């Protein structure tokens, strides 16, 4: 762990990633459940899955950047 890492930022980002991963998992499970009727679901699972998947991906990239792994464009050096 880098010495100049703020533990609060690490825990907030880690918790955001875990919450998003849990929501994506639950939404994927709801999507794959067999349907017993043709009534539409009250909860739109696909948009929620996409939004929280994107937020979780951003949190994962932020976690990698906190640990010193450079994920963006280089400076040409």
N, CA, C and O atoms as a DFTB+ gen file, in Angstrom:
308 C
 N C O
     1  1       0.842      -1.167       0.000
     2  2       0.000       0.000       0.000
     3  2       0.892       1.235       0.000
     4  3       1.827       1.316       0.797
     5  1       0.622       2.198      -0.878
     6  2       1.438       3.411      -0.917
     7  2       1.354       4.186       0.398
     8  3       0.296       4.227       1.027
     9  1       2.463       4.800       0.814
    10  2       2.472       5.476       2.123
    11  2       1.614       6.739       2.161
    12  3       1.145       7.122       3.232
    13  1       1.397       7.399       1.015
    14  2       0.631       8.649       1.017
    15  2      -0.855       8.426       0.719
    16  3      -1.562       9.375       0.379
    17  1      -1.328       7.204       0.839
    18  2      -2.716       6.870       0.546
    19  2      -3.612       7.225       1.725
    20  3      -3.348       6.837       2.863
    21  1      -4.681       7.974       1.432
    22  2      -5.648       8.341       2.463
    23  2      -6.580       7.153       2.713
    24  3      -7.269       6.720       1.789
    25  1      -6.619       6.618       3.930
    26  2      -7.455       5.435       4.184
    27  2      -8.946       5.689       3.972
    28  3      -9.679       4.775       3.595
    29  1      -9.401       6.917       4.210
    30  2     -10.809       7.236       4.015
    31  2     -11.189       7.103       2.550
    32  3     -12.236       6.544       2.225
    33  1     -10.349       7.611       1.673
    34  2     -10.610       7.525       0.241
    35  2     -10.597       6.075      -0.232
    36  3     -11.408       5.678      -1.069
    37  1      -9.677       5.296       0.307
    38  2      -9.605       3.885      -0.050
    39  2     -10.869       3.148       0.376
    40  3     -11.434       2.396      -0.419
    41  1     -11.327       3.345       1.612
    42  2     -12.502       2.631       2.101
    43  2     -13.775       3.084       1.397
    44  3     -14.655       2.263       1.135
    45  1     -13.891       4.367       1.087
    46  2     -15.068       4.847       0.365
    47  2     -15.124       4.262      -1.045
    48  3     -16.185       3.841      -1.505
    49  1     -13.991       4.237      -1.722
    50  2     -13.953       3.689      -3.069
    51  2     -14.190       2.181      -3.049
    52  3     -14.902       1.652      -3.903
    53  1     -13.606       1.501      -2.094
    54  2     -13.800       0.060      -1.980
    55  2     -15.257      -0.281      -1.667
    56  3     -15.810      -1.231      -2.221
    57  1     -15.869       0.491      -0.787
    58  2     -17.274       0.233      -0.467
    59  2     -18.176       0.546      -1.654
    60  3     -19.155      -0.165      -1.880
    61  1     -17.869       1.597      -2.419
    62  2     -18.649       1.898      -3.622
    63  2     -18.529       0.773      -4.638
    64  3     -19.513       0.393      -5.272
    65  1     -17.314       0.237      -4.790
    66  2     -17.119      -0.875      -5.715
    67  2     -17.897      -2.108      -5.274
    68  3     -18.523      -2.770      -6.102
    69  1     -17.867      -2.425      -3.987
    70  2     -18.563      -3.609      -3.489
    71  2     -20.084      -3.458      -3.586
    72  3     -20.787      -4.419      -3.901
    73  1     -20.585      -2.263      -3.318
    74  2     -22.028      -2.024      -3.443
    75  2     -22.455      -2.177      -4.901
    76  3     -23.470      -2.811      -5.189
    77  1     -21.691      -1.604      -5.809
    78  2     -22.021      -1.713      -7.234
    79  2     -21.934      -3.158      -7.716
    80  3     -22.778      -3.600      -8.495
    81  1     -20.933      -3.891      -7.266
    82  2     -20.811      -5.295      -7.663
    83  2     -21.985      -6.109      -7.136
    84  3     -22.471      -7.004      -7.826
    85  1     -22.444      -5.816      -5.933
    86  2     -23.600      -6.519      -5.373
    87  2     -24.867      -6.207      -6.152
    88  3     -25.649      -7.108      -6.457
    89  1     -25.074      -4.935      -6.476
    90  2     -26.265      -4.545      -7.228
    91  2     -26.245      -5.154      -8.623
    92  3     -27.278      -5.611      -9.111
    93  1     -25.088      -5.166      -9.270
    94  2     -24.977      -5.791     -10.595
    95  2     -25.275      -7.284     -10.502
    96  3     -25.953      -7.832     -11.372
    97  1     -24.785      -7.941      -9.473
    98  2     -25.055      -9.365      -9.298
    99  2     -26.530      -9.659      -9.086
   100  3     -27.068     -10.605      -9.661
   101  1     -27.183      -8.854      -8.266
   102  2     -28.610      -9.056      -8.008
   103  2     -29.422      -8.779      -9.270
   104  3     -30.355      -9.521      -9.576
   105  1     -29.081      -7.728     -10.002
   106  2     -29.813      -7.414     -11.229
   107  2     -29.598      -8.487     -12.298
   108  3     -30.528      -8.814     -13.035
   109  1     -28.405      -9.030     -12.392
   110  2     -28.158     -10.116     -13.348
   111  2     -28.951     -11.354     -12.949
   112  3     -29.470     -12.060     -13.814
   113  1     -29.050     -11.626     -11.652
   114  2     -29.835     -12.759     -11.177
   115  2     -31.319     -12.565     -11.500
   116  3     -31.991     -13.503     -11.929
   117  1     -31.832     -11.333     -11.290
   118  2     -33.229     -11.052     -11.615
   119  2     -33.504     -11.172     -13.109
   120  3     -34.578     -11.622     -13.509
   121  1     -32.544     -10.772     -13.934
   122  2     -32.702     -10.878     -15.389
   123  2     -32.823     -12.318     -15.836
   124  3     -33.589     -12.612     -16.754
   125  1     -32.093     -13.219     -15.215
   126  2     -32.021     -14.606     -15.666
   127  2     -33.062     -15.524     -15.025
   128  3     -33.161     -16.696     -15.388
   129  1     -33.825     -15.008     -14.092
   130  2     -34.881     -15.830     -13.488
   131  2     -35.950     -16.141     -14.526
   132  3     -36.256     -15.295     -15.366
   133  1     -36.523     -17.338     -14.483
   134  2     -37.597     -17.646     -15.436
   135  2     -38.850     -16.811     -15.157
   136  3     -39.191     -16.536     -14.007
   137  1     -39.517     -16.422     -16.231
   138  2     -40.734     -15.616     -16.094
   139  2     -41.934     -16.532     -16.016
   140  3     -42.018     -17.527     -16.737
   141  1     -42.858     -16.195     -15.143
   142  2     -44.059     -17.001     -14.981
   143  2     -45.272     -16.344     -15.622
   144  3     -46.315     -16.980     -15.772
   145  1     -45.144     -15.080     -16.001
   146  2     -46.232     -14.379     -16.685
   147  2     -45.623     -13.375     -17.652
   148  3     -44.415     -13.140     -17.649
   149  1     -46.472     -12.793     -18.471
   150  2     -45.987     -11.809     -19.442
   151  2     -46.106     -10.378     -18.929
   152  3     -45.882      -9.431     -19.682
   153  1     -46.453     -10.213     -17.670
   154  2     -46.519      -8.878     -17.085
   155  2     -45.113      -8.292     -16.997
   156  3     -44.168      -9.002     -16.655
   157  1     -44.968      -7.007     -17.300
   158  2     -43.637      -6.407     -17.190
   159  2     -43.205      -6.307     -15.729
   160  3     -44.033      -6.204     -14.824
   161  1     -41.907      -6.339     -15.525
   162  2     -41.377      -6.224     -14.161
   163  2     -41.495      -4.785     -13.680
   164  3     -41.427      -3.838     -14.464
   165  1     -41.669      -4.649     -12.396
   166  2     -41.790      -3.316     -11.807
   167  2     -40.437      -2.604     -11.795
   168  3     -40.378      -1.377     -11.866
   169  1     -39.359      -3.372     -11.706
   170  2     -38.009      -2.834     -11.624
   171  2     -37.292      -3.050     -12.963
   172  3     -37.110      -4.194     -13.379
   173  1     -36.879      -1.968     -13.647
   174  2     -36.173      -2.146     -14.922
   175  2     -34.724      -2.569     -14.679
   176  3     -33.873      -1.736     -14.367
   177  1     -34.454      -3.840     -14.819
   178  2     -33.158      -4.366     -14.411
   179  2     -32.030      -3.987     -15.359
   180  3     -30.910      -3.757     -14.904
   181  1     -32.283      -3.916     -16.648
   182  2     -31.198      -3.665     -17.601
   183  2     -30.565      -2.282     -17.432
   184  3     -29.339      -2.200     -17.362
   185  1     -31.340      -1.188     -17.362
   186  2     -30.687       0.115     -17.156
   187  2     -29.949       0.216     -15.827
   188  3     -28.878       0.818     -15.750
   189  1     -30.525      -0.375     -14.782
   190  2     -29.862      -0.356     -13.469
   191  2     -28.548      -1.123     -13.550
   192  3     -27.537      -0.682     -13.006
   193  1     -28.558      -2.270     -14.228
   194  2     -27.361      -3.078     -14.382
   195  2     -26.271      -2.296     -15.124
   196  3     -25.104      -2.333     -14.734
   197  1     -26.647      -1.600     -16.173
   198  2     -25.661      -0.842     -16.948
   199  2     -25.093       0.340     -16.160
   200  3     -23.885       0.576     -16.185
   201  1     -25.944       1.074     -15.471
   202  2     -25.482       2.256     -14.724
   203  2     -24.550       1.843     -13.580
   204  3     -23.476       2.421     -13.412
   205  1     -24.963       0.847     -12.797
   206  2     -24.126       0.439     -11.680
   207  2     -22.889      -0.321     -12.146
   208  3     -21.864      -0.306     -11.465
   209  1     -22.971      -0.980     -13.290
   210  2     -21.776      -1.603     -13.863
   211  2     -20.744      -0.557     -14.256
   212  3     -19.546      -0.748     -14.043
   213  1     -21.210       0.552     -14.833
   214  2     -20.298       1.630     -15.212
   215  2     -19.691       2.296     -13.977
   216  3     -18.493       2.576     -13.944
   217  1     -20.516       2.547     -12.968
   218  2     -20.000       3.163     -11.741
   219  2     -19.001       2.229     -11.057
   220  3     -17.980       2.681     -10.538
   221  1     -19.297       0.929     -11.056
   222  2     -18.375      -0.037     -10.470
   223  2     -17.055      -0.099     -11.222
   224  3     -15.994      -0.246     -10.616
   225  1     -17.124       0.013     -12.546
   226  2     -15.899       0.038     -13.347
   227  2     -15.062       1.269     -13.028
   228  3     -13.839       1.179     -12.925
   229  1     -15.708       2.409     -12.872
   230  2     -14.981       3.629     -12.486
   231  2     -14.354       3.482     -11.104
   232  3     -13.228       3.926     -10.883
   233  1     -15.071       2.867     -10.183
   234  2     -14.521       2.648      -8.832
   235  2     -13.329       1.705      -8.888
   236  3     -12.356       1.899      -8.159
   237  1     -13.390       0.679      -9.745
   238  2     -12.265      -0.245      -9.880
   239  2     -11.038       0.465     -10.448
   240  3      -9.921       0.242      -9.980
   241  1     -11.235       1.304     -11.438
   242  2     -10.112       2.061     -11.999
   243  2      -9.537       3.012     -10.950
   244  3      -8.321       3.188     -10.872
   245  1     -10.399       3.620     -10.151
   246  2      -9.922       4.514      -9.098
   247  2      -9.120       3.746      -8.050
   248  3      -8.102       4.240      -7.564
   249  1      -9.575       2.538      -7.699
   250  2      -8.810       1.712      -6.766
   251  2      -7.436       1.366      -7.322
   252  3      -6.443       1.405      -6.595
   253  1      -7.373       1.031      -8.600
   254  2      -6.081       0.726      -9.223
   255  2      -5.174       1.953      -9.215
   256  3      -3.973       1.839      -8.969
   257  1      -5.745       3.122      -9.482
   258  2      -4.948       4.352      -9.456
   259  2      -4.475       4.680      -8.042
   260  3      -3.375       5.204      -7.866
   261  1      -5.289       4.378      -7.036
   262  2      -4.869       4.622      -5.655
   263  2      -3.667       3.763      -5.284
   264  3      -2.808       4.190      -4.512
   265  1      -3.606       2.560      -5.829
   266  2      -2.492       1.663      -5.535
   267  2      -1.279       1.921      -6.414
   268  3      -0.283       1.205      -6.309
   269  1      -1.341       2.932      -7.283
   270  2      -0.177       3.318      -8.056
   271  2      -0.109       2.726      -9.449
   272  3       0.880       2.937     -10.150
   273  1      -1.117       1.998      -9.870
   274  2      -1.144       1.456     -11.229
   275  2      -1.740       2.512     -12.146
   276  3      -2.889       2.918     -11.968
   277  1      -0.969       2.955     -13.120
   278  2      -1.404       4.008     -14.022
   279  2      -2.316       3.427     -15.089
   280  3      -1.895       2.561     -15.856
   281  1      -3.584       3.901     -15.151
   282  2      -4.548       3.337     -16.088
   283  2      -4.913       4.287     -17.216
   284  3      -5.546       3.865     -18.184
   285  1      -4.537       5.543     -17.125
   286  2      -4.910       6.516     -18.157
   287  2      -3.870       6.624     -19.231
   288  3      -2.963       5.799     -19.340
   289  1      -4.018       7.661     -20.025
   290  2      -3.046       7.922     -21.079
   291  2      -1.706       8.338     -20.479
   292  3      -1.642       9.016     -19.454
   293  1      -0.663       7.919     -21.136
   294  2       0.664       8.297     -20.668
   295  2       1.030       9.707     -21.082
   296  3       0.345      10.317     -21.903
   297  1       2.094      10.218     -20.522
   298  2       2.542      11.563     -20.860
   299  2       3.558      11.536     -21.990
   300  3       4.130      12.572     -22.329
   301  1       3.789      10.376     -22.572
   302  2       4.727      10.278     -23.685
   303  2       6.156      10.027     -23.236
   304  3       7.075      10.110     -24.050
   305  1       6.362       9.728     -21.988
   306  2       7.720       9.516     -21.474
   307  2       8.086       8.065     -21.510
   308  3       9.193       7.698     -21.116
